[in-house]
Amino acid sequence: MAFAAILMGGAAPSAAASYSLAFTGAVTAIPGPPGGLFGTLGLVAGDFVSGTVTINSFNADIYSSGPVSTVFSQPSVAYSFHLEHPGAIDMTISDTGPGDIVTAGTPSTKSGMQFQLFGAKSYFELTFQTDVTGGPLTTLAALPSTATELIALFGGTTPQARGMYTLDGFGTVMFDIAFSATAVTPIPAALPLFLSALGGLGLLARRRRVREKTA
């Protein structure tokens, strides 16, 4: 219930400069019997994935906040997701729509942030986290644009970067995002960013997804 209250409050998003994020990684799972479209095409764990996210205009101000999490609402997001399986799949799927960047913190058990992107025909989620090290972000000003740098914001001892792509009605792909092991060393505190932690982000994504479908 607390997460619903978080999403209801806050000031309207403000326009800012654009933001881009690129990543590479590997498939970890293809949920569903027998993996939907992606499994039928031959995609398997270990296959190569990559993607890009562009937010223009980028809202770096808090849209809504609570004791555990902050939400930076992004009204205009474009993203692409690329899949490769040798001799069978070499495809890129693109989409546009609104999105959220969600950060959460103490008393959660994980530090990090999550991109939740809602396209016309798909849902795209990117998560960067470590163990808990602080409170939610208070701004996204100077937000890094690589997986390694995003992980480095949080320090900690158990860094993870992962994602999920769902093509509506056709299937889902889960994947790990590549990043440098040195990312556990925090970025200097001079950046106008504070440590954050994940808490209930899946609930936020599901609530937003339901709201988009029923609007």
mmCIF file of C-alpha atoms in Angstrom:
data_model
loop_
_atom_site.group_PDB
_atom_site.id
_atom_site.type_symbol
_atom_site.label_atom_id
_atom_site.label_comp_id
_atom_site.label_asym_id
_atom_site.label_seq_id
_atom_site.Cartn_x
_atom_site.Cartn_y
_atom_site.Cartn_z
ATOM 1 C CA MET A 1 0.000 0.000 0.000
ATOM 2 C CA ALA A 2 2.894 2.353 0.722
ATOM 3 C CA PHE A 3 4.106 2.087 -2.869
ATOM 4 C CA ALA A 4 0.718 3.182 -4.225
ATOM 5 C CA ALA A 5 0.930 6.311 -2.079
ATOM 6 C CA ILE A 6 4.423 7.000 -3.382
ATOM 7 C CA LEU A 7 3.268 6.954 -6.991
ATOM 8 C CA MET A 8 0.311 9.262 -6.373
ATOM 9 C CA GLY A 9 2.286 12.227 -5.052
ATOM 10 C CA GLY A 10 4.974 14.508 -6.371
ATOM 11 C CA ALA A 11 5.525 17.411 -8.712
ATOM 12 C CA ALA A 12 5.125 17.294 -12.461
ATOM 13 C CA PRO A 13 8.222 16.238 -14.448
ATOM 14 C CA SER A 14 10.481 18.999 -15.750
ATOM 15 C CA ALA A 15 12.270 18.986 -19.101
ATOM 16 C CA ALA A 16 16.030 18.523 -19.135
ATOM 17 C CA ALA A 17 18.805 17.300 -21.424
ATOM 18 C CA SER A 18 18.602 13.892 -23.074
ATOM 19 C CA TYR A 19 20.089 10.709 -21.584
ATOM 20 C CA SER A 20 21.378 7.578 -23.310
ATOM 21 C CA LEU A 21 22.363 4.182 -21.923
ATOM 22 C CA ALA A 22 23.827 1.262 -23.881
ATOM 23 C CA PHE A 23 24.519 -2.262 -22.621
ATOM 24 C CA THR A 24 25.514 -5.775 -23.683
ATOM 25 C CA GLY A 25 24.838 -9.053 -21.926
ATOM 26 C CA ALA A 26 23.722 -12.670 -22.105
ATOM 27 C CA VAL A 27 20.381 -14.474 -21.861
ATOM 28 C CA THR A 28 19.797 -16.185 -18.494
ATOM 29 C CA ALA A 29 16.260 -17.515 -18.943
ATOM 30 C CA ILE A 30 13.299 -17.580 -21.328
ATOM 31 C CA PRO A 31 10.223 -17.977 -19.101
ATOM 32 C CA GLY A 32 7.006 -19.581 -20.255
ATOM 33 C CA PRO A 33 6.051 -22.847 -21.953
ATOM 34 C CA PRO A 34 8.191 -23.319 -24.021
ATOM 35 C CA GLY A 35 9.637 -19.824 -23.927
ATOM 36 C CA GLY A 36 7.091 -18.213 -26.220
ATOM 37 C CA LEU A 37 8.243 -16.729 -29.494
ATOM 38 C CA PHE A 38 11.855 -16.455 -28.367
ATOM 39 C CA GLY A 39 12.111 -20.108 -27.370
ATOM 40 C CA THR A 40 10.422 -21.192 -30.587
ATOM 41 C CA LEU A 41 12.961 -19.217 -32.617
ATOM 42 C CA GLY A 42 15.793 -21.053 -30.853
ATOM 43 C CA LEU A 43 17.025 -18.529 -28.294
ATOM 44 C CA VAL A 44 18.805 -20.202 -25.349
ATOM 45 C CA ALA A 45 20.631 -19.222 -22.173
ATOM 46 C CA GLY A 46 24.024 -17.709 -22.988
ATOM 47 C CA ASP A 47 22.937 -16.059 -26.239
ATOM 48 C CA PHE A 48 24.087 -12.481 -26.835
ATOM 49 C CA VAL A 49 21.836 -9.492 -26.139
ATOM 50 C CA SER A 50 22.382 -5.762 -26.339
ATOM 51 C CA GLY A 51 20.273 -2.663 -26.147
ATOM 52 C CA THR A 52 19.993 1.087 -25.957
ATOM 53 C CA VAL A 53 17.777 3.484 -24.044
ATOM 54 C CA THR A 54 17.284 7.140 -24.973
ATOM 55 C CA ILE A 55 15.294 9.542 -22.809
ATOM 56 C CA ASN A 56 14.546 12.927 -24.374
ATOM 57 C CA SER A 57 13.794 15.160 -22.566
ATOM 58 C CA PHE A 58 15.348 13.632 -19.447
ATOM 59 C CA ASN A 59 13.617 14.425 -16.143
ATOM 60 C CA ALA A 60 16.304 14.614 -13.440
ATOM 61 C CA ASP A 61 13.941 15.913 -10.729
ATOM 62 C CA ILE A 62 12.034 13.760 -8.245
ATOM 63 C CA TYR A 63 8.513 13.020 -9.463
ATOM 64 C CA SER A 64 7.348 11.286 -6.285
ATOM 65 C CA SER A 65 8.997 10.189 -3.069
ATOM 66 C CA GLY A 66 8.528 8.262 0.145
ATOM 67 C CA PRO A 67 10.588 6.981 3.065
ATOM 68 C CA VAL A 68 12.111 4.141 1.040
ATOM 69 C CA SER A 69 11.994 5.099 -2.644
ATOM 70 C CA THR A 70 12.024 7.958 -5.128
ATOM 71 C CA VAL A 71 10.611 7.974 -8.659
ATOM 72 C CA PHE A 72 11.872 10.068 -11.568
ATOM 73 C CA SER A 73 9.101 9.930 -14.180
ATOM 74 C CA GLN A 74 10.247 9.983 -17.836
ATOM 75 C CA PRO A 75 7.482 10.965 -20.285
ATOM 76 C CA SER A 76 9.380 10.220 -23.516
ATOM 77 C CA VAL A 77 11.516 7.084 -23.801
ATOM 78 C CA ALA A 78 12.818 5.180 -26.835
ATOM 79 C CA TYR A 79 14.559 1.829 -26.540
ATOM 80 C CA SER A 80 15.819 -1.063 -28.630
ATOM 81 C CA PHE A 81 16.615 -4.673 -27.736
ATOM 82 C CA HIS A 82 18.873 -6.888 -29.868
ATOM 83 C CA LEU A 83 18.992 -10.710 -29.774
ATOM 84 C CA GLU A 84 21.444 -13.099 -31.435
ATOM 85 C CA HIS A 85 21.591 -16.892 -31.694
ATOM 86 C CA PRO A 86 24.136 -18.276 -34.207
ATOM 87 C CA GLY A 87 22.471 -19.278 -37.452
ATOM 88 C CA ALA A 88 18.949 -18.644 -36.193
ATOM 89 C CA ILE A 89 18.290 -15.188 -34.704
ATOM 90 C CA ASP A 90 19.719 -11.748 -35.408
ATOM 91 C CA MET A 91 16.930 -9.295 -34.630
ATOM 92 C CA THR A 92 16.356 -5.891 -33.088
ATOM 93 C CA ILE A 93 13.030 -4.780 -31.614
ATOM 94 C CA SER A 94 12.357 -1.094 -30.930
ATOM 95 C CA ASP A 95 9.618 0.676 -29.005
ATOM 96 C CA THR A 96 8.676 4.023 -27.459
ATOM 97 C CA GLY A 97 6.586 5.202 -24.533
ATOM 98 C CA PRO A 98 6.792 6.616 -20.999
ATOM 99 C CA GLY A 99 8.978 5.283 -18.215
ATOM 100 C CA ASP A 100 10.215 5.592 -14.659
ATOM 101 C CA ILE A 101 13.637 5.525 -13.042
ATOM 102 C CA VAL A 102 13.079 4.192 -9.531
ATOM 103 C CA THR A 103 15.581 4.288 -6.671
ATOM 104 C CA ALA A 104 15.006 3.116 -3.125
ATOM 105 C CA GLY A 105 17.008 2.892 0.052
ATOM 106 C CA THR A 106 17.322 2.128 3.712
ATOM 107 C CA PRO A 107 15.658 0.159 5.309
ATOM 108 C CA SER A 108 15.706 -1.990 2.194
ATOM 109 C CA THR A 109 18.307 -4.754 1.783
ATOM 110 C CA LYS A 110 19.648 -3.792 -1.647
ATOM 111 C CA SER A 111 21.158 -0.626 -3.113
ATOM 112 C CA GLY A 112 20.523 0.312 -6.699
ATOM 113 C CA MET A 113 18.170 1.685 -9.289
ATOM 114 C CA GLN A 114 15.775 0.387 -11.890
ATOM 115 C CA PHE A 115 14.678 1.637 -15.314
ATOM 116 C CA GLN A 116 11.020 0.726 -15.977
ATOM 117 C CA LEU A 117 10.098 1.427 -19.599
ATOM 118 C CA PHE A 118 6.579 1.028 -21.002
ATOM 119 C CA GLY A 119 6.399 0.825 -24.793
ATOM 120 C CA ALA A 120 3.371 0.466 -27.037
ATOM 121 C CA LYS A 121 4.053 -3.251 -27.542
ATOM 122 C CA SER A 122 6.604 -4.204 -24.883
ATOM 123 C CA TYR A 123 7.953 -3.704 -21.362
ATOM 124 C CA PHE A 124 11.685 -3.240 -20.696
ATOM 125 C CA GLU A 125 13.304 -3.349 -17.246
ATOM 126 C CA LEU A 126 16.958 -2.745 -16.308
ATOM 127 C CA THR A 127 18.191 -3.211 -12.726
ATOM 128 C CA PHE A 128 21.544 -2.206 -11.190
ATOM 129 C CA GLN A 129 22.145 -3.117 -7.548
ATOM 130 C CA THR A 130 24.523 -4.030 -4.715
ATOM 131 C CA ASP A 131 24.001 -4.599 -1.001
ATOM 132 C CA VAL A 132 22.443 -1.747 0.956
ATOM 133 C CA THR A 133 24.618 1.361 1.373
ATOM 134 C CA GLY A 134 22.353 4.369 1.744
ATOM 135 C CA GLY A 135 19.153 6.228 0.969
ATOM 136 C CA PRO A 136 17.335 6.998 -2.290
ATOM 137 C CA LEU A 137 18.808 9.280 -4.950
ATOM 138 C CA THR A 138 17.767 12.895 -4.614
ATOM 139 C CA THR A 139 18.622 13.839 -8.208
ATOM 140 C CA LEU A 140 19.653 12.192 -11.465
ATOM 141 C CA ALA A 141 21.909 15.087 -12.476
ATOM 142 C CA ALA A 142 25.108 13.724 -14.089
ATOM 143 C CA LEU A 143 23.727 10.168 -14.078
ATOM 144 C CA PRO A 144 26.373 7.835 -15.621
ATOM 145 C CA SER A 145 25.601 6.198 -18.963
ATOM 146 C CA THR A 146 27.288 2.769 -18.674
ATOM 147 C CA ALA A 147 26.424 -0.309 -16.634
ATOM 148 C CA THR A 148 29.820 -0.269 -14.917
ATOM 149 C CA GLU A 149 29.458 3.362 -13.834
ATOM 150 C CA LEU A 150 25.894 2.833 -12.603
ATOM 151 C CA ILE A 151 27.038 -0.103 -10.457
ATOM 152 C CA ALA A 152 29.930 2.025 -9.183
ATOM 153 C CA LEU A 153 27.494 4.547 -7.728
ATOM 154 C CA PHE A 154 26.484 2.103 -5.041
ATOM 155 C CA GLY A 155 29.693 0.446 -3.842
ATOM 156 C CA GLY A 156 28.868 -2.685 -1.867
ATOM 157 C CA THR A 157 30.113 -6.242 -2.182
ATOM 158 C CA THR A 158 27.502 -8.047 -4.312
ATOM 159 C CA PRO A 159 27.083 -6.070 -7.546
ATOM 160 C CA GLN A 160 24.456 -7.248 -10.034
ATOM 161 C CA ALA A 161 23.135 -5.895 -13.315
ATOM 162 C CA ARG A 162 20.243 -7.611 -15.045
ATOM 163 C CA GLY A 163 17.256 -6.987 -17.257
ATOM 164 C CA MET A 164 13.952 -8.264 -18.553
ATOM 165 C CA TYR A 165 12.293 -7.714 -21.917
ATOM 166 C CA THR A 166 8.663 -8.682 -22.539
ATOM 167 C CA LEU A 167 7.142 -8.494 -26.011
ATOM 168 C CA ASP A 168 3.409 -8.351 -25.291
ATOM 169 C CA GLY A 169 1.685 -11.633 -26.086
ATOM 170 C CA PHE A 170 4.841 -13.273 -27.459
ATOM 171 C CA GLY A 171 7.260 -13.940 -24.623
ATOM 172 C CA THR A 172 9.890 -12.726 -22.167
ATOM 173 C CA VAL A 173 13.689 -12.766 -22.080
ATOM 174 C CA MET A 174 15.676 -12.473 -18.834
ATOM 175 C CA PHE A 175 19.331 -11.461 -19.121
ATOM 176 C CA ASP A 176 22.450 -10.418 -17.252
ATOM 177 C CA ILE A 177 24.110 -7.116 -18.170
ATOM 178 C CA ALA A 178 27.898 -7.043 -18.559
ATOM 179 C CA PHE A 179 29.879 -4.725 -16.281
ATOM 180 C CA SER A 180 33.393 -4.466 -14.893
ATOM 181 C CA ALA A 181 34.173 -6.209 -11.584
ATOM 182 C CA THR A 182 35.910 -2.996 -10.471
ATOM 183 C CA ALA A 183 32.483 -1.369 -10.323
ATOM 184 C CA VAL A 184 32.311 -2.124 -6.605
ATOM 185 C CA THR A 185 34.569 0.917 -6.080
ATOM 186 C CA PRO A 186 32.194 3.884 -5.609
ATOM 187 C CA ILE A 187 32.322 6.901 -7.917
ATOM 188 C CA PRO A 188 33.773 9.965 -6.086
ATOM 189 C CA ALA A 189 31.289 11.705 -3.804
ATOM 190 C CA ALA A 190 31.765 14.980 -5.681
ATOM 191 C CA LEU A 191 29.082 13.861 -8.119
ATOM 192 C CA PRO A 192 25.624 15.216 -7.158
ATOM 193 C CA LEU A 193 24.346 11.697 -6.540
ATOM 194 C CA PHE A 194 23.615 9.790 -3.368
ATOM 195 C CA LEU A 195 23.528 6.042 -2.789
ATOM 196 C CA SER A 196 20.231 4.221 -3.221
ATOM 197 C CA ALA A 197 18.677 0.815 -2.654
ATOM 198 C CA LEU A 198 16.071 -1.372 -4.327
ATOM 199 C CA GLY A 199 12.925 -2.137 -2.410
ATOM 200 C CA GLY A 200 9.634 -3.271 -3.893
ATOM 201 C CA LEU A 201 10.564 -2.204 -7.412
ATOM 202 C CA GLY A 202 8.776 -5.167 -8.922
ATOM 203 C CA LEU A 203 5.592 -4.020 -7.204
ATOM 204 C CA LEU A 204 6.032 -0.526 -8.615
ATOM 205 C CA ALA A 205 6.491 -1.911 -12.112
ATOM 206 C CA ARG A 206 3.411 -4.096 -11.873
ATOM 207 C CA ARG A 207 1.267 -1.273 -10.501
ATOM 208 C CA ARG A 208 2.399 1.092 -13.289
ATOM 209 C CA ARG A 209 1.841 -1.614 -15.913
ATOM 210 C CA VAL A 210 -1.725 -2.206 -14.756
ATOM 211 C CA ARG A 211 -2.368 1.527 -14.755
ATOM 212 C CA GLU A 212 -1.116 1.868 -18.352
ATOM 213 C CA LYS A 213 -3.337 -0.997 -19.575
ATOM 214 C CA THR A 214 -6.463 0.327 -17.874
ATOM 215 C CA ALA A 215 -5.992 3.985 -18.802
#
